Tab-separated table of C-alpha atoms and ligand atoms in Angstrom:
chain	number	residue	atom	x	y	z
A	1	VAL	CA	0.000	0.000	0.000
A	2	SER	CA	1.389	3.399	-1.009
A	3	ILE	CA	2.671	5.291	2.044
A	4	GLU	CA	1.597	8.602	0.466
A	5	VAL	CA	-2.020	7.450	0.118
A	6	VAL	CA	-2.113	6.148	3.702
A	7	GLU	CA	-0.607	9.377	5.034
A	8	ARG	CA	-3.053	11.592	3.162
A	9	LEU	CA	-5.988	9.555	4.478
A	10	ARG	CA	-4.583	9.681	8.013
A	11	ALA	CA	-4.117	13.448	7.749
A	12	ALA	CA	-7.758	13.741	6.657
A	13	GLY	CA	-8.752	11.944	9.872
A	14	PHE	CA	-9.632	8.447	8.605
A	15	VAL	CA	-8.805	5.914	11.322
A	16	ALA	CA	-8.792	2.885	9.012
A	17	ALA	CA	-6.364	4.637	6.640
A	18	GLU	CA	-4.456	1.488	5.594
A	19	GLU	CA	-7.569	-0.516	4.687
A	20	GLU	CA	-9.100	2.455	2.875
A	21	ALA	CA	-5.876	3.065	0.960
A	22	ALA	CA	-5.852	-0.577	-0.195
A	23	ASP	CA	-9.480	-0.277	-1.379
A	24	LEU	CA	-8.842	2.973	-3.266
A	25	ILE	CA	-5.691	1.596	-4.906
A	26	ALA	CA	-7.590	-1.529	-6.004
A	27	ALA	CA	-10.452	0.619	-7.378
A	28	ALA	CA	-7.977	2.734	-9.384
A	29	GLY	CA	-6.644	-0.428	-11.045
A	30	GLY	CA	-3.107	0.912	-11.540
A	31	ASP	CA	-4.207	4.277	-13.027
A	32	SER	CA	-2.336	6.848	-10.924
A	33	ARG	CA	-4.388	9.854	-12.138
A	34	LEU	CA	-7.597	8.035	-11.305
A	35	LEU	CA	-6.151	7.196	-7.866
A	36	GLN	CA	-5.543	10.914	-7.216
A	37	THR	CA	-9.185	11.671	-8.147
A	38	LEU	CA	-10.536	8.903	-5.915
A	39	LEU	CA	-8.304	10.036	-3.052
A	40	SER	CA	-9.487	13.649	-3.363
A	41	ARG	CA	-13.117	12.495	-3.298
A	42	ARG	CA	-12.431	10.571	-0.087
A	43	GLU	CA	-10.598	13.580	1.433
A	44	PHE	CA	-13.778	15.553	0.752
A	45	GLY	CA	-15.618	13.025	2.899
A	46	GLU	CA	-17.492	11.103	0.210
A	47	PRO	CA	-18.377	7.620	1.537
A	48	LEU	CA	-15.726	5.051	0.589
A	49	ALA	CA	-18.333	2.644	-0.839
A	50	TRP	CA	-19.585	5.322	-3.275
A	51	ILE	CA	-16.027	5.779	-4.543
A	52	THR	CA	-15.102	2.096	-4.836
A	53	GLY	CA	-18.651	1.191	-5.928
A	54	SER	CA	-18.953	-1.770	-3.600
A	55	LEU	CA	-19.027	-3.097	-0.054
A	56	VAL	CA	-19.027	-6.500	1.638
A	57	PHE	CA	-22.108	-7.259	3.762
A	58	CYS	CA	-22.591	-10.647	5.466
A	59	GLY	CA	-19.817	-12.024	3.269
A	60	HIS	CA	-21.405	-10.943	-0.046
A	61	ARG	CA	-20.032	-8.166	-2.244
A	62	LEU	CA	-22.753	-5.610	-3.037
A	63	HIS	CA	-22.821	-2.900	-5.658
A	64	ILE	CA	-23.251	0.561	-4.060
A	65	GLU	CA	-24.572	3.466	-6.130
A	66	PRO	CA	-23.327	6.981	-5.232
A	67	GLY	CA	-26.133	8.947	-3.561
A	68	ILE	CA	-27.680	6.122	-1.550
A	69	PHE	CA	-27.330	5.118	2.095
A	70	VAL	CA	-24.307	2.877	2.668
A	71	PRO	CA	-25.226	-0.374	4.504
A	72	ARG	CA	-23.647	-0.525	7.953
A	73	LEU	CA	-21.815	-3.544	9.321
A	74	GLN	CA	-23.801	-3.158	12.566
A	75	SER	CA	-26.892	-4.219	10.531
A	76	GLU	CA	-25.440	-7.669	9.792
A	77	GLU	CA	-26.832	-8.919	13.126
A	78	LEU	CA	-30.397	-8.024	12.057
A	79	ALA	CA	-29.864	-9.739	8.691
A	80	MET	CA	-28.549	-12.913	10.355
A	81	ARG	CA	-31.394	-13.018	12.898
A	82	ALA	CA	-33.936	-12.569	10.100
A	83	SER	CA	-32.255	-15.331	8.121
A	84	ARG	CA	-32.555	-17.748	11.066
A	85	LEU	CA	-36.252	-16.923	11.511
A	86	LEU	CA	-36.905	-17.333	7.789
A	87	THR	CA	-35.090	-20.684	7.750
A	88	VAL	CA	-37.512	-21.953	10.387
A	89	SER	CA	-40.323	-21.022	7.968
A	90	LYS	CA	-38.780	-23.497	5.476
A	91	GLY	CA	-38.167	-21.331	2.451
A	92	GLY	CA	-40.732	-18.729	3.410
A	93	THR	CA	-41.536	-15.220	2.300
A	94	ALA	CA	-39.860	-12.022	3.460
A	95	ALA	CA	-40.294	-8.302	2.828
A	96	ASP	CA	-37.429	-5.878	3.449
A	97	LEU	CA	-39.008	-2.436	3.815
A	98	CYS	CA	-36.579	0.509	3.380
A	99	THR	CA	-34.261	-1.855	1.518
A	100	GLY	CA	-31.751	0.750	0.243
A	101	ALA	CA	-29.018	-1.119	-1.655
A	102	GLY	CA	-30.845	-4.337	-0.748
A	103	ALA	CA	-28.231	-5.615	1.714
A	104	VAL	CA	-30.648	-7.409	4.068
A	105	ALA	CA	-32.848	-8.697	1.241
A	106	GLU	CA	-29.843	-10.024	-0.669
A	107	HIS	CA	-28.570	-11.829	2.435
A	108	LEU	CA	-31.964	-13.452	3.051
A	109	GLN	CA	-32.189	-14.580	-0.555
A	110	ALA	CA	-28.637	-15.951	-0.575
A	111	SER	CA	-28.777	-17.645	2.824
A	112	VAL	CA	-32.249	-19.221	2.874
A	113	ARG	CA	-32.798	-21.748	0.139
A	114	GLY	CA	-36.140	-21.325	-1.628
A	115	ALA	CA	-36.985	-18.047	0.164
A	116	ARG	CA	-39.058	-15.502	-1.736
A	117	VAL	CA	-37.806	-12.044	-0.809
A	118	VAL	CA	-38.961	-8.620	-1.953
A	119	GLY	CA	-37.496	-5.210	-1.119
A	120	VAL	CA	-39.265	-1.835	-1.069
A	121	ASP	CA	-37.782	1.661	-1.105
A	122	ASN	CA	-39.168	5.087	-1.975
A	123	ASP	CA	-35.854	6.315	-3.414
A	124	LEU	CA	-35.521	5.336	-7.076
A	125	LYS	CA	-31.718	5.366	-6.916
A	126	ALA	CA	-31.897	2.783	-4.123
A	127	VAL	CA	-34.411	0.691	-6.094
A	128	VAL	CA	-32.061	0.592	-9.099
A	129	CYS	CA	-29.119	-0.315	-6.853
A	130	ALA	CA	-31.011	-3.118	-5.056
A	131	ALA	CA	-32.073	-4.515	-8.437
A	132	ARG	CA	-28.417	-4.515	-9.560
A	133	ASN	CA	-27.703	-6.544	-6.440
A	134	GLY	CA	-30.136	-9.185	-7.653
A	135	VAL	CA	-32.962	-8.211	-5.286
A	136	ARG	CA	-36.577	-8.304	-6.468
A	137	VAL	CA	-37.534	-4.762	-5.517
A	138	VAL	CA	-40.448	-2.350	-5.913
A	139	ALA	CA	-40.663	1.426	-5.486
A	140	GLY	CA	-43.143	2.744	-2.968
A	141	ASP	CA	-44.033	3.730	0.562
A	142	LEU	CA	-43.194	0.982	3.106
A	143	GLY	CA	-45.677	-1.929	2.805
A	144	ALA	CA	-48.122	-0.222	0.431
A	145	PRO	CA	-46.807	-1.816	-2.815
A	146	LEU	CA	-47.197	-5.269	-1.208
A	147	ARG	CA	-50.784	-4.844	-0.080
A	148	ALA	CA	-51.977	-7.574	-2.469
A	149	ALA	CA	-49.963	-10.034	-0.332
A	150	THR	CA	-51.521	-8.985	3.003
A	151	GLY	CA	-51.068	-11.664	5.696
A	152	ARG	CA	-48.683	-13.786	3.636
A	153	PHE	CA	-45.218	-12.820	4.879
A	154	ASP	CA	-43.220	-14.884	7.383
A	155	VAL	CA	-40.659	-12.161	8.073
A	156	VAL	CA	-40.650	-8.366	7.654
A	157	THR	CA	-37.377	-6.497	8.147
A	158	ALA	CA	-36.809	-2.751	8.172
A	159	ILE	CA	-33.762	-0.603	8.684
A	160	ALA	CA	-35.767	2.593	8.412
A	161	PRO	CA	-34.525	6.111	9.201
A	162	TYR	CA	-34.416	6.237	13.024
A	163	VAL	CA	-32.153	9.124	14.050
A	164	PRO	CA	-34.058	11.755	16.080
A	165	THR	CA	-33.952	15.021	14.108
A	166	ALA	CA	-32.195	16.906	16.924
A	167	GLN	CA	-29.413	14.279	16.981
A	168	LEU	CA	-28.625	14.446	13.252
A	169	ALA	CA	-25.996	17.114	13.917
A	170	ARG	CA	-24.053	14.593	16.052
A	171	LEU	CA	-23.502	12.214	13.125
A	172	PRO	CA	-20.019	12.088	11.555
A	173	ARG	CA	-19.406	14.927	9.100
A	174	ASP	CA	-19.142	12.695	6.010
A	175	VAL	CA	-22.460	10.997	6.815
A	176	LEU	CA	-24.241	14.315	7.341
A	177	GLU	CA	-22.840	16.029	4.288
A	178	HIS	CA	-23.270	13.181	1.834
A	179	GLU	CA	-25.805	10.518	2.747
A	180	PRO	CA	-29.455	11.366	2.032
A	181	ARG	CA	-31.300	12.919	4.955
A	182	SER	CA	-34.396	10.935	3.958
A	183	ALA	CA	-32.464	7.770	4.897
A	184	LEU	CA	-31.526	9.072	8.353
A	185	ASP	CA	-34.095	11.507	9.781
A	186	GLY	CA	-36.714	9.695	11.856
A	187	GLY	CA	-38.522	12.809	13.145
A	188	PRO	CA	-38.712	14.177	16.710
A	189	ASP	CA	-38.075	10.890	18.585
A	190	GLY	CA	-36.628	9.056	15.574
A	191	LEU	CA	-39.593	6.696	15.314
A	192	ASP	CA	-41.906	8.394	12.782
A	193	VAL	CA	-41.135	5.864	10.028
A	194	VAL	CA	-40.553	2.911	12.379
A	195	ARG	CA	-44.072	3.323	13.850
A	196	ARG	CA	-45.504	3.164	10.339
A	197	VAL	CA	-43.349	0.072	9.684
A	198	VAL	CA	-44.930	-1.599	12.750
A	199	ALA	CA	-48.423	-0.788	11.435
A	200	ASP	CA	-47.655	-2.051	7.915
A	201	ALA	CA	-45.890	-5.182	9.179
A	202	SER	CA	-48.970	-6.088	11.229
A	203	GLN	CA	-50.869	-6.207	7.930
A	204	LEU	CA	-48.240	-7.991	5.843
A	205	LEU	CA	-47.299	-10.743	8.317
A	206	ARG	CA	-49.128	-14.007	8.874
A	207	ARG	CA	-49.960	-14.726	12.502
A	208	GLY	CA	-46.738	-15.988	14.139
A	209	GLY	CA	-44.590	-14.104	11.592
A	210	TRP	CA	-41.672	-11.943	12.721
A	211	LEU	CA	-40.838	-8.251	12.488
A	212	LEU	CA	-37.217	-7.115	12.901
A	213	VAL	CA	-36.338	-3.417	13.064
A	214	GLU	CA	-33.115	-1.554	13.707
A	215	ILE	CA	-33.375	1.014	16.514
A	216	GLY	CA	-31.012	2.657	19.014
A	217	GLY	CA	-30.789	4.663	22.223
A	218	ASP	CA	-33.819	3.825	24.361
A	219	GLN	CA	-36.250	3.589	21.453
A	220	ASP	CA	-37.370	0.071	22.478
A	221	GLY	CA	-39.337	1.533	25.405
A	222	ALA	CA	-41.046	4.056	23.154
A	223	LEU	CA	-42.130	1.291	20.742
A	224	VAL	CA	-43.803	-0.979	23.324
A	225	ALA	CA	-47.264	0.608	23.074
A	226	GLU	CA	-47.094	0.660	19.272
A	227	LEU	CA	-46.185	-3.035	19.102
A	228	ASP	CA	-48.909	-4.003	21.549
A	229	GLU	CA	-51.535	-1.949	19.731
A	230	HIS	CA	-50.717	-3.712	16.479
A	231	GLY	CA	-50.860	-7.239	17.892
A	232	PHE	CA	-47.146	-7.937	18.417
A	233	GLY	CA	-45.781	-9.919	21.355
A	234	ARG	CA	-42.574	-11.689	22.435
A	235	PRO	CA	-40.398	-8.581	21.842
A	236	ALA	CA	-36.656	-9.193	22.103
A	237	THR	CA	-33.826	-6.715	21.741
A	238	TRP	CA	-30.159	-7.081	20.896
A	239	TYR	CA	-27.110	-4.967	21.739
A	240	ASP	CA	-23.609	-4.437	20.338
A	241	GLU	CA	-20.359	-5.123	22.196
A	242	ASP	CA	-20.503	-1.630	23.761
A	243	GLY	CA	-23.917	-2.438	25.238
A	244	ASP	CA	-25.781	-0.114	22.842
A	245	LEU	CA	-29.249	-1.121	21.628
A	246	ARG	CA	-29.137	-2.193	17.951
A	247	GLY	CA	-32.485	-3.783	17.165
A	248	LEU	CA	-35.748	-5.365	18.140
A	249	SER	CA	-37.744	-8.370	16.969
A	250	ALA	CA	-41.370	-9.204	17.775
A	251	SER	CA	-43.885	-11.776	16.624
A	252	LEU	CA	-47.423	-11.085	15.409
A	253	VAL	CA	-49.604	-12.849	17.966
A	254	ALA	CA	-52.988	-11.269	17.246
A	255	PRO	CA	-54.679	-9.547	14.332
A	256	ALA	CA	-54.189	-5.769	14.232
A	257	ARG	CA	-56.921	-3.771	15.942
A	258	GLU	CA	-57.156	-1.242	13.163
A	259	PRO	CA	-56.411	-2.586	9.679
A	260	ARG	CA	-54.370	-0.190	7.554
A	261	ALA	CA	-56.288	1.673	4.847
A	262	TRP	CA	-53.820	1.071	1.988
A	263	PRO	CA	-53.631	4.035	-0.375
A	264	ALA	CA	-55.770	3.364	-3.457
A	265	SER	CA	-53.057	4.712	-5.742
A	266	SER	CA	-50.402	2.107	-4.805
A	267	PRO	CA	-49.479	-0.199	-7.665
A	268	ASP	CA	-49.838	-3.948	-7.254
A	269	PRO	CA	-46.515	-5.787	-6.718
B	301	SAM	C1	-31.182	3.840	6.935
B	301	SAM	S1	-31.442	3.530	5.228
B	301	SAM	C2	-31.315	1.739	5.229
B	301	SAM	C3	-31.166	1.105	3.893
B	301	SAM	C4	-30.875	-0.399	3.931
B	301	SAM	N1	-31.901	-1.132	4.655
B	301	SAM	C5	-29.522	-0.654	4.538
B	301	SAM	O1	-29.438	-1.120	5.677
B	301	SAM	O2	-28.530	-0.354	3.869
B	301	SAM	C6	-33.192	3.831	5.091
B	301	SAM	C7	-33.796	3.608	3.716
B	301	SAM	O3	-35.216	3.806	3.845
B	301	SAM	C8	-35.704	4.450	2.693
B	301	SAM	N2	-36.993	5.062	3.069
B	301	SAM	C9	-37.206	6.132	3.886
B	301	SAM	N3	-38.532	6.357	4.029
B	301	SAM	C10	-39.177	5.388	3.302
B	301	SAM	C11	-40.549	5.094	3.046
B	301	SAM	N4	-41.535	5.831	3.586
B	301	SAM	N5	-40.855	4.046	2.237
B	301	SAM	C12	-39.858	3.302	1.673
B	301	SAM	N6	-38.523	3.542	1.884
B	301	SAM	C13	-38.190	4.570	2.692
B	301	SAM	C14	-34.590	5.397	2.294
B	301	SAM	O4	-34.688	5.751	0.943
B	301	SAM	C15	-33.351	4.544	2.609
B	301	SAM	O5	-32.945	3.799	1.485
């Protein structure tokens, strides 16, 4: 790895300078002018995966389109938990709402033989990227495009925007300046979209099916009433090695009290 590249990355404040340098050098493919361009983009804070065009998630290499949210390694745990639950359903059906590049959907498809997986996102760039990653994907608002399959899913996953608006400013500079706000901003308590995910999942899932969402902070407490109201039970949470909350799963034990009025304009899947 070129010392100059590593030193420039270190000077720009990147802690994993050596690994990043190796990725940039590989992406430049021996073209030194291209390497300078890629390096400058990184120094400006552009996400590494946008520059190299790819990222490894759960052991699979994914294509990453500039402009979309970059899948986080911390989300692998949710993908692996969902995969285990889907395996129990013996090649069942899963919906990945807010699929982005399709990382979770792609993992479910690749790891569970015979599984039928569909992703949904309301950002067309993300839809195109997920499709390039081999994911069957539709554009739309959360579960609305899947309404024709109400009650048929075994697993619903969602890594929705969940950062409370007031905490956006605390995110790393490169995330804030480059990644789309619509992928991050979850409203006043961060749960605006997640609450709607809970409501939609209660319609999409069969009884006994599982919902898995990524959340943080103390958002599990704030979701309890929402889960209960929509017929979910057996909630379980998981944490990272620092003890920070990373996600929640719950099973649909009863029919929802108030069925969702799906928008009439949503296309069929
Ligand atoms: C935090 S990113 C996660 C993307 C992907 N699941 C991942 O882990 O890489 C949230 C994604 O939700 C999408 N999104 C936000 N609101 C949505 C909505 N109402 N319906 C569908 N997708 C939505 C954004 O476009 C973005 O791709």
